[in-house]
Amino acid sequence: MIWMLLFILLFVTAGLSLIYLATRFYKLGLLDKLSKGNKKYRVAISVLMVIVLFAAIWLMIGLLNAIVCMLHLMVFWLLADFVFWIAKKLRGQPTKRYYAGLLAIALTAGYLSMGWELAHHVRQTDYAIETGKAVGELRIVQFADSHVGTTFDSKGFAEHMKDIEALEPDVVLVTGDFVDDKTSKADMTAACQALGKTQTTYGVYVSLGNHDKGYYDADYRGYSSDDLVKELEKNKVIVLRDESISLDDRFYIIGRKDRSEGLDGGKARAAMSQLVEPLDPQKFMIVMDHQPCDYKAQEKAGVDLVLSGHTHGGQMIPINVMGQLVSENDQTYGHEKRGHTDFIVTSGIADWSLGFKTGCKSEYVVVDVKEK
């Protein structure tokens, strides 16, 4: 409900931003020449410029990204107007020309270009975890939210998997939203193959996320979540749905069903205590849980490491701050230790509808576990 209200607020604010920007474009010196001093023409041209700009961005990168661009332009224009108002007060006279618009456009272009690069260029984030359990040394590579077919297609995904394989991981853990609601069957199949070809010591493991299940009928993208699981398993990728596996008598991997399973009328997932009850507490326990929203139960269950995604690191400023305040997630991004349990939330290797990340970066995570 809260997120629905936020989206409504977003679209209302977007509409207001278009009106505001039309009043700003009106002040540009270029419009004086184009309108030849006719105020009605000048108003019409300023409105048309805003509409054409919005429509062009929409056609190039989508509606949501167009809204993001216009909102940022509005904010930077407000800031630029404020800066030049301060300058006017200090100088005692206005500037001869209206430079605020040029400054706003330049700042918006630079800021969002940085955000586009942070979303589309995948970086490596390293964490070191120490444990008193007899696990020796273990290298885990984790990623989430690949949403194949959005930021990159299956070919791009395969290139990222080559980079991950070069790190010589003991195990690769995919913590949900491997595919998106719009991922084609061809991209899904090719991405599963790329994942299955990745060489590790102990294999590749997947826990499913809300987009892996999908929000629409299976006909919408041409396959169901069960078809996705079959394709992964066909490529020797192990999918864990409220299941655990013991590896080399050294550690466990516990893969949870996504929290959404029990929220839409389906069978609720098992409690964390149920999943660890049959396991040896002396062995190192790694939990894959797409949504980072069960920290209290996970800490109480005594697991050692919990890996999550889902939040996209908060995505953009100020969404990252707002998301932390209104969402049910225990953490939006990064590493946190509660008691003896380490929690890591990744910002994701890709994106979904938004093409910008200004509050975080696209990444895969390398976790080096060492025995004390």
Coordinates of C-alpha atoms in Angstrom, one line a residue, residues 43-342:
V43 CA 4.4 29.9 -24.1
A44 CA 3.4 27.4 -26.8
I45 CA 7.1 26.9 -27.8
S46 CA 8.2 26.3 -24.2
V47 CA 5.4 23.8 -23.6
L48 CA 6.2 22.0 -26.9
M49 CA 10.0 21.8 -26.0
V50 CA 9.2 20.2 -22.7
I51 CA 6.8 17.7 -24.3
V52 CA 9.2 16.8 -27.1
L53 CA 12.1 16.4 -24.6
F54 CA 10.0 14.1 -22.4
A55 CA 8.7 12.1 -25.3
A56 CA 12.2 11.6 -26.8
I57 CA 13.6 10.3 -23.5
W58 CA 10.5 8.0 -23.2
L59 CA 11.1 6.5 -26.6
M60 CA 14.8 6.0 -26.0
I61 CA 14.8 4.5 -22.5
G62 CA 11.2 4.1 -21.3
L63 CA 8.5 6.0 -19.4
L64 CA 9.9 5.5 -15.9
N65 CA 13.4 6.7 -16.9
A66 CA 11.9 9.7 -18.7
I67 CA 10.1 10.6 -15.4
V68 CA 13.3 10.2 -13.5
C69 CA 15.1 12.5 -15.9
M70 CA 12.5 15.2 -15.8
L71 CA 12.3 15.1 -12.0
H72 CA 16.1 15.5 -11.8
L73 CA 16.0 18.4 -14.3
M74 CA 13.4 20.1 -12.1
V75 CA 15.4 19.7 -8.9
F76 CA 18.7 20.9 -10.5
W77 CA 16.8 23.9 -12.1
L78 CA 15.4 24.8 -8.7
L79 CA 18.9 24.7 -7.3
A80 CA 20.3 26.7 -10.2
D81 CA 17.7 29.4 -9.8
F82 CA 18.5 29.5 -6.1
V83 CA 22.2 29.9 -6.7
F84 CA 21.7 32.7 -9.2
W85 CA 19.2 34.4 -6.8
I86 CA 21.9 34.4 -4.1
A87 CA 24.4 35.7 -6.6
K88 CA 21.9 38.5 -7.5
K89 CA 21.6 39.5 -3.9
L90 CA 25.4 39.5 -3.4
R91 CA 26.1 41.5 -6.6
G92 CA 23.1 43.8 -6.2
Q93 CA 22.0 43.2 -9.8
P94 CA 20.9 40.3 -12.0
T95 CA 23.0 38.6 -14.7
K96 CA 22.5 40.0 -18.2
R97 CA 21.4 36.6 -19.5
Y98 CA 19.5 33.7 -18.0
Y99 CA 22.2 31.1 -17.2
A100 CA 20.4 29.1 -14.6
G101 CA 18.8 26.9 -17.3
L102 CA 22.1 26.0 -18.9
L103 CA 23.6 25.2 -15.5
A104 CA 20.6 23.0 -14.7
I105 CA 20.8 21.1 -17.9
A106 CA 24.5 20.5 -17.6
L107 CA 24.2 19.3 -14.0
T108 CA 21.4 17.0 -14.8
A109 CA 23.2 15.5 -17.8
G110 CA 26.4 15.0 -15.8
Y111 CA 24.6 13.5 -12.7
L112 CA 22.4 11.1 -14.6
S113 CA 25.3 10.1 -16.9
M114 CA 27.2 9.0 -13.8
G115 CA 24.0 7.2 -12.6
W116 CA 23.8 5.4 -15.9
E117 CA 27.4 4.3 -15.7
L118 CA 27.0 3.0 -12.1
A119 CA 24.0 0.9 -13.2
H120 CA 25.5 -0.5 -16.4
H121 CA 29.2 -1.1 -15.3
V122 CA 29.4 -4.0 -12.9
R123 CA 32.0 -3.7 -10.1
Q124 CA 33.4 -6.1 -7.5
T125 CA 32.7 -5.7 -3.8
D126 CA 34.8 -7.7 -1.3
Y127 CA 34.0 -8.8 2.2
A128 CA 36.1 -10.8 4.7
I129 CA 34.3 -12.9 7.3
E130 CA 36.0 -14.7 10.2
T131 CA 34.5 -17.7 12.0
G132 CA 35.4 -19.9 14.8
K133 CA 33.9 -22.9 13.0
A134 CA 36.2 -25.5 11.2
V135 CA 35.5 -24.3 7.7
G136 CA 39.1 -23.5 6.7
E137 CA 39.1 -21.0 3.8
L138 CA 36.1 -20.5 1.6
R139 CA 35.6 -18.1 -1.3
I140 CA 31.9 -17.3 -2.1
V141 CA 30.8 -15.2 -5.1
Q142 CA 27.3 -14.0 -4.7
F143 CA 25.1 -12.0 -7.0
A144 CA 21.4 -11.1 -7.2
D145 CA 18.9 -9.3 -9.3
S146 CA 20.4 -10.0 -12.7
H147 CA 16.9 -9.5 -14.3
V148 CA 18.3 -10.9 -17.5
G149 CA 17.2 -8.9 -20.5
T150 CA 17.0 -5.5 -18.8
T151 CA 20.4 -4.0 -18.2
F152 CA 22.1 -6.7 -20.3
D153 CA 20.9 -9.7 -22.3
S154 CA 22.1 -13.3 -22.0
K155 CA 25.3 -12.6 -23.9
G156 CA 26.2 -9.8 -21.5
F157 CA 25.3 -12.1 -18.6
A158 CA 27.7 -14.8 -20.0
E159 CA 30.5 -12.2 -20.1
H160 CA 29.9 -11.4 -16.4
M161 CA 30.0 -15.1 -15.6
K162 CA 33.4 -15.3 -17.2
D163 CA 34.6 -12.5 -14.9
I164 CA 33.2 -14.4 -11.9
E165 CA 34.8 -17.7 -12.9
A166 CA 38.2 -15.9 -13.2
L167 CA 37.9 -15.2 -9.4
E168 CA 38.2 -19.0 -8.8
P169 CA 35.2 -19.2 -6.4
D170 CA 34.6 -22.3 -4.3
V171 CA 30.9 -21.7 -4.8
V172 CA 28.6 -19.2 -6.7
L173 CA 25.3 -18.3 -5.0
V174 CA 22.5 -16.5 -6.9
T175 CA 20.1 -14.9 -4.4
G176 CA 17.0 -14.3 -6.4
D177 CA 15.6 -12.4 -9.4
F178 CA 17.8 -14.2 -11.8
V179 CA 15.2 -13.3 -14.5
D180 CA 12.7 -10.5 -14.9
D181 CA 9.0 -10.6 -15.8
K182 CA 10.0 -9.4 -19.2
T183 CA 12.9 -11.8 -19.8
S184 CA 12.3 -13.8 -23.0
K185 CA 12.4 -17.6 -23.0
A186 CA 15.5 -17.4 -25.3
D187 CA 17.4 -15.1 -22.9
M188 CA 16.3 -17.3 -20.0
T189 CA 17.5 -20.5 -21.6
A190 CA 20.9 -19.0 -22.7
A191 CA 21.5 -17.4 -19.3
C192 CA 20.9 -20.8 -17.6
Q193 CA 23.4 -22.3 -19.9
A194 CA 26.0 -19.6 -19.1
L195 CA 25.4 -20.2 -15.4
G196 CA 25.8 -23.9 -15.7
K197 CA 29.1 -23.6 -17.5
T198 CA 30.6 -21.6 -14.7
Q199 CA 33.5 -23.6 -13.1
T200 CA 33.6 -23.7 -9.3
T201 CA 34.8 -26.1 -6.6
Y202 CA 31.3 -26.9 -5.2
G203 CA 28.9 -25.7 -7.9
V204 CA 26.3 -23.0 -8.5
Y205 CA 23.3 -22.6 -6.3
V206 CA 20.1 -20.5 -6.7
S207 CA 17.4 -19.3 -4.4
L208 CA 14.4 -17.8 -6.2
G209 CA 13.1 -14.2 -5.9
N210 CA 9.8 -12.5 -6.5
H211 CA 10.5 -11.8 -10.2
D212 CA 11.6 -15.4 -10.8
K213 CA 8.1 -16.5 -9.9
G214 CA 6.7 -13.6 -12.0
Y215 CA 3.8 -11.3 -11.4
Y216 CA 1.9 -12.3 -14.5
D217 CA 0.5 -15.4 -16.2
A218 CA 3.1 -17.8 -17.6
D219 CA 1.9 -17.0 -21.1
Y220 CA 3.2 -13.4 -20.6
R221 CA 6.8 -14.4 -20.9
G222 CA 6.4 -17.9 -22.3
Y223 CA 7.5 -19.9 -19.3
S224 CA 6.6 -20.5 -15.6
S225 CA 8.8 -20.5 -12.6
D226 CA 8.8 -24.3 -12.7
D227 CA 10.1 -24.1 -16.3
L228 CA 12.9 -21.8 -15.1
V229 CA 13.8 -24.3 -12.3
K230 CA 13.8 -27.2 -14.8
E231 CA 16.1 -25.2 -17.2
L232 CA 18.5 -24.4 -14.3
E233 CA 18.6 -28.0 -13.1
K234 CA 19.1 -29.2 -16.7
N235 CA 22.3 -27.2 -16.7
K236 CA 23.4 -28.7 -13.3
V237 CA 22.6 -25.6 -11.3
I238 CA 21.1 -26.5 -8.0
V239 CA 17.9 -24.7 -6.9
L240 CA 17.2 -24.7 -3.2
R241 CA 13.6 -24.0 -2.1
D242 CA 13.5 -24.3 1.7
E243 CA 16.2 -26.9 1.4
S244 CA 19.8 -27.3 2.6
I245 CA 22.8 -29.1 1.3
S246 CA 26.0 -30.2 3.1
L247 CA 29.2 -29.7 1.1
D248 CA 32.5 -31.5 1.8
D249 CA 31.4 -32.0 5.4
R250 CA 32.5 -28.4 5.9
F251 CA 29.5 -26.2 5.5
Y252 CA 25.8 -26.0 4.7
I253 CA 24.0 -23.9 2.1
I254 CA 20.4 -23.2 3.0
G255 CA 18.2 -21.8 0.2
R256 CA 14.9 -20.2 1.2
K257 CA 11.7 -19.8 -0.7
D258 CA 11.0 -16.1 -1.3
R259 CA 9.0 -14.3 1.2
S260 CA 6.4 -13.5 -1.5
E261 CA 5.4 -17.3 -1.6
G262 CA 3.2 -16.9 1.5
L263 CA 1.8 -13.5 0.7
D264 CA -0.2 -14.2 -2.4
G265 CA -2.3 -17.2 -1.2
G266 CA 0.4 -19.8 -1.8
K267 CA 2.0 -22.1 0.7
A268 CA 4.0 -20.1 3.2
R269 CA 7.7 -20.8 3.4
A270 CA 9.3 -22.7 6.3
A271 CA 10.5 -20.9 9.3
M272 CA 14.2 -20.4 9.7
S273 CA 14.2 -22.5 12.9
Q274 CA 12.6 -25.4 10.9
L275 CA 15.3 -25.3 8.3
V276 CA 18.3 -25.4 10.7
E277 CA 16.8 -27.9 13.2
P278 CA 18.2 -31.1 11.5
L279 CA 21.6 -29.5 10.8
D280 CA 24.8 -29.8 12.8
P281 CA 25.3 -26.4 14.5
Q282 CA 29.0 -26.9 14.6
K283 CA 29.2 -26.5 10.8
F284 CA 29.3 -23.2 9.0
M285 CA 25.8 -22.3 7.8
I286 CA 25.1 -20.0 4.8
V287 CA 21.6 -18.8 4.1
M288 CA 20.4 -17.6 0.7
D289 CA 17.3 -15.4 1.2
H290 CA 16.3 -13.0 -1.6
Q291 CA 14.6 -10.4 0.6
P292 CA 16.5 -9.2 3.7
C293 CA 13.6 -9.1 6.1
D294 CA 14.0 -12.0 8.6
Y295 CA 17.1 -11.0 10.4
K296 CA 15.8 -11.5 13.9
A297 CA 14.8 -15.2 13.2
Q298 CA 18.0 -15.8 11.3
E299 CA 20.1 -14.5 14.2
K300 CA 18.1 -16.6 16.7
A301 CA 18.5 -19.7 14.5
G302 CA 22.3 -19.4 14.8
V303 CA 23.2 -19.3 11.1
D304 CA 26.6 -17.8 10.3
L305 CA 26.1 -15.9 7.0
V306 CA 22.9 -14.6 5.3
L307 CA 23.1 -13.3 1.7
S308 CA 20.3 -11.3 0.2
G309 CA 19.5 -8.9 -2.7
H310 CA 16.1 -7.5 -3.7
T311 CA 16.6 -3.9 -2.6
H312 CA 18.9 -2.9 -5.4
G313 CA 20.9 -1.1 -2.8
G314 CA 18.2 1.6 -2.6
Q315 CA 18.7 2.4 -6.3
M316 CA 18.6 6.2 -6.3
I317 CA 18.9 9.1 -3.9
P318 CA 16.5 9.8 -2.1
I319 CA 14.7 6.4 -2.7
N320 CA 17.5 4.7 -0.7
V321 CA 16.7 6.7 2.4
M322 CA 12.9 6.5 1.9
G323 CA 13.0 2.8 1.3
Q324 CA 14.9 2.2 4.5
L325 CA 12.2 4.1 6.4
V326 CA 9.0 2.7 4.8
S327 CA 10.0 -0.9 3.7
E328 CA 9.9 -4.0 5.8
N329 CA 13.6 -4.8 4.9
D330 CA 16.0 -5.1 7.8
Q331 CA 18.8 -3.7 5.7
T332 CA 19.0 -1.9 2.3
Y333 CA 22.7 -2.5 1.5
G334 CA 26.0 -3.7 2.8
H335 CA 27.4 -5.8 5.6
E336 CA 26.0 -5.9 9.1
K337 CA 26.8 -8.2 12.0
R338 CA 24.1 -9.1 14.6
G339 CA 25.3 -11.4 17.4
H340 CA 27.3 -14.2 15.6
T341 CA 25.5 -13.8 12.3
D342 CA 26.9 -11.8 9.4

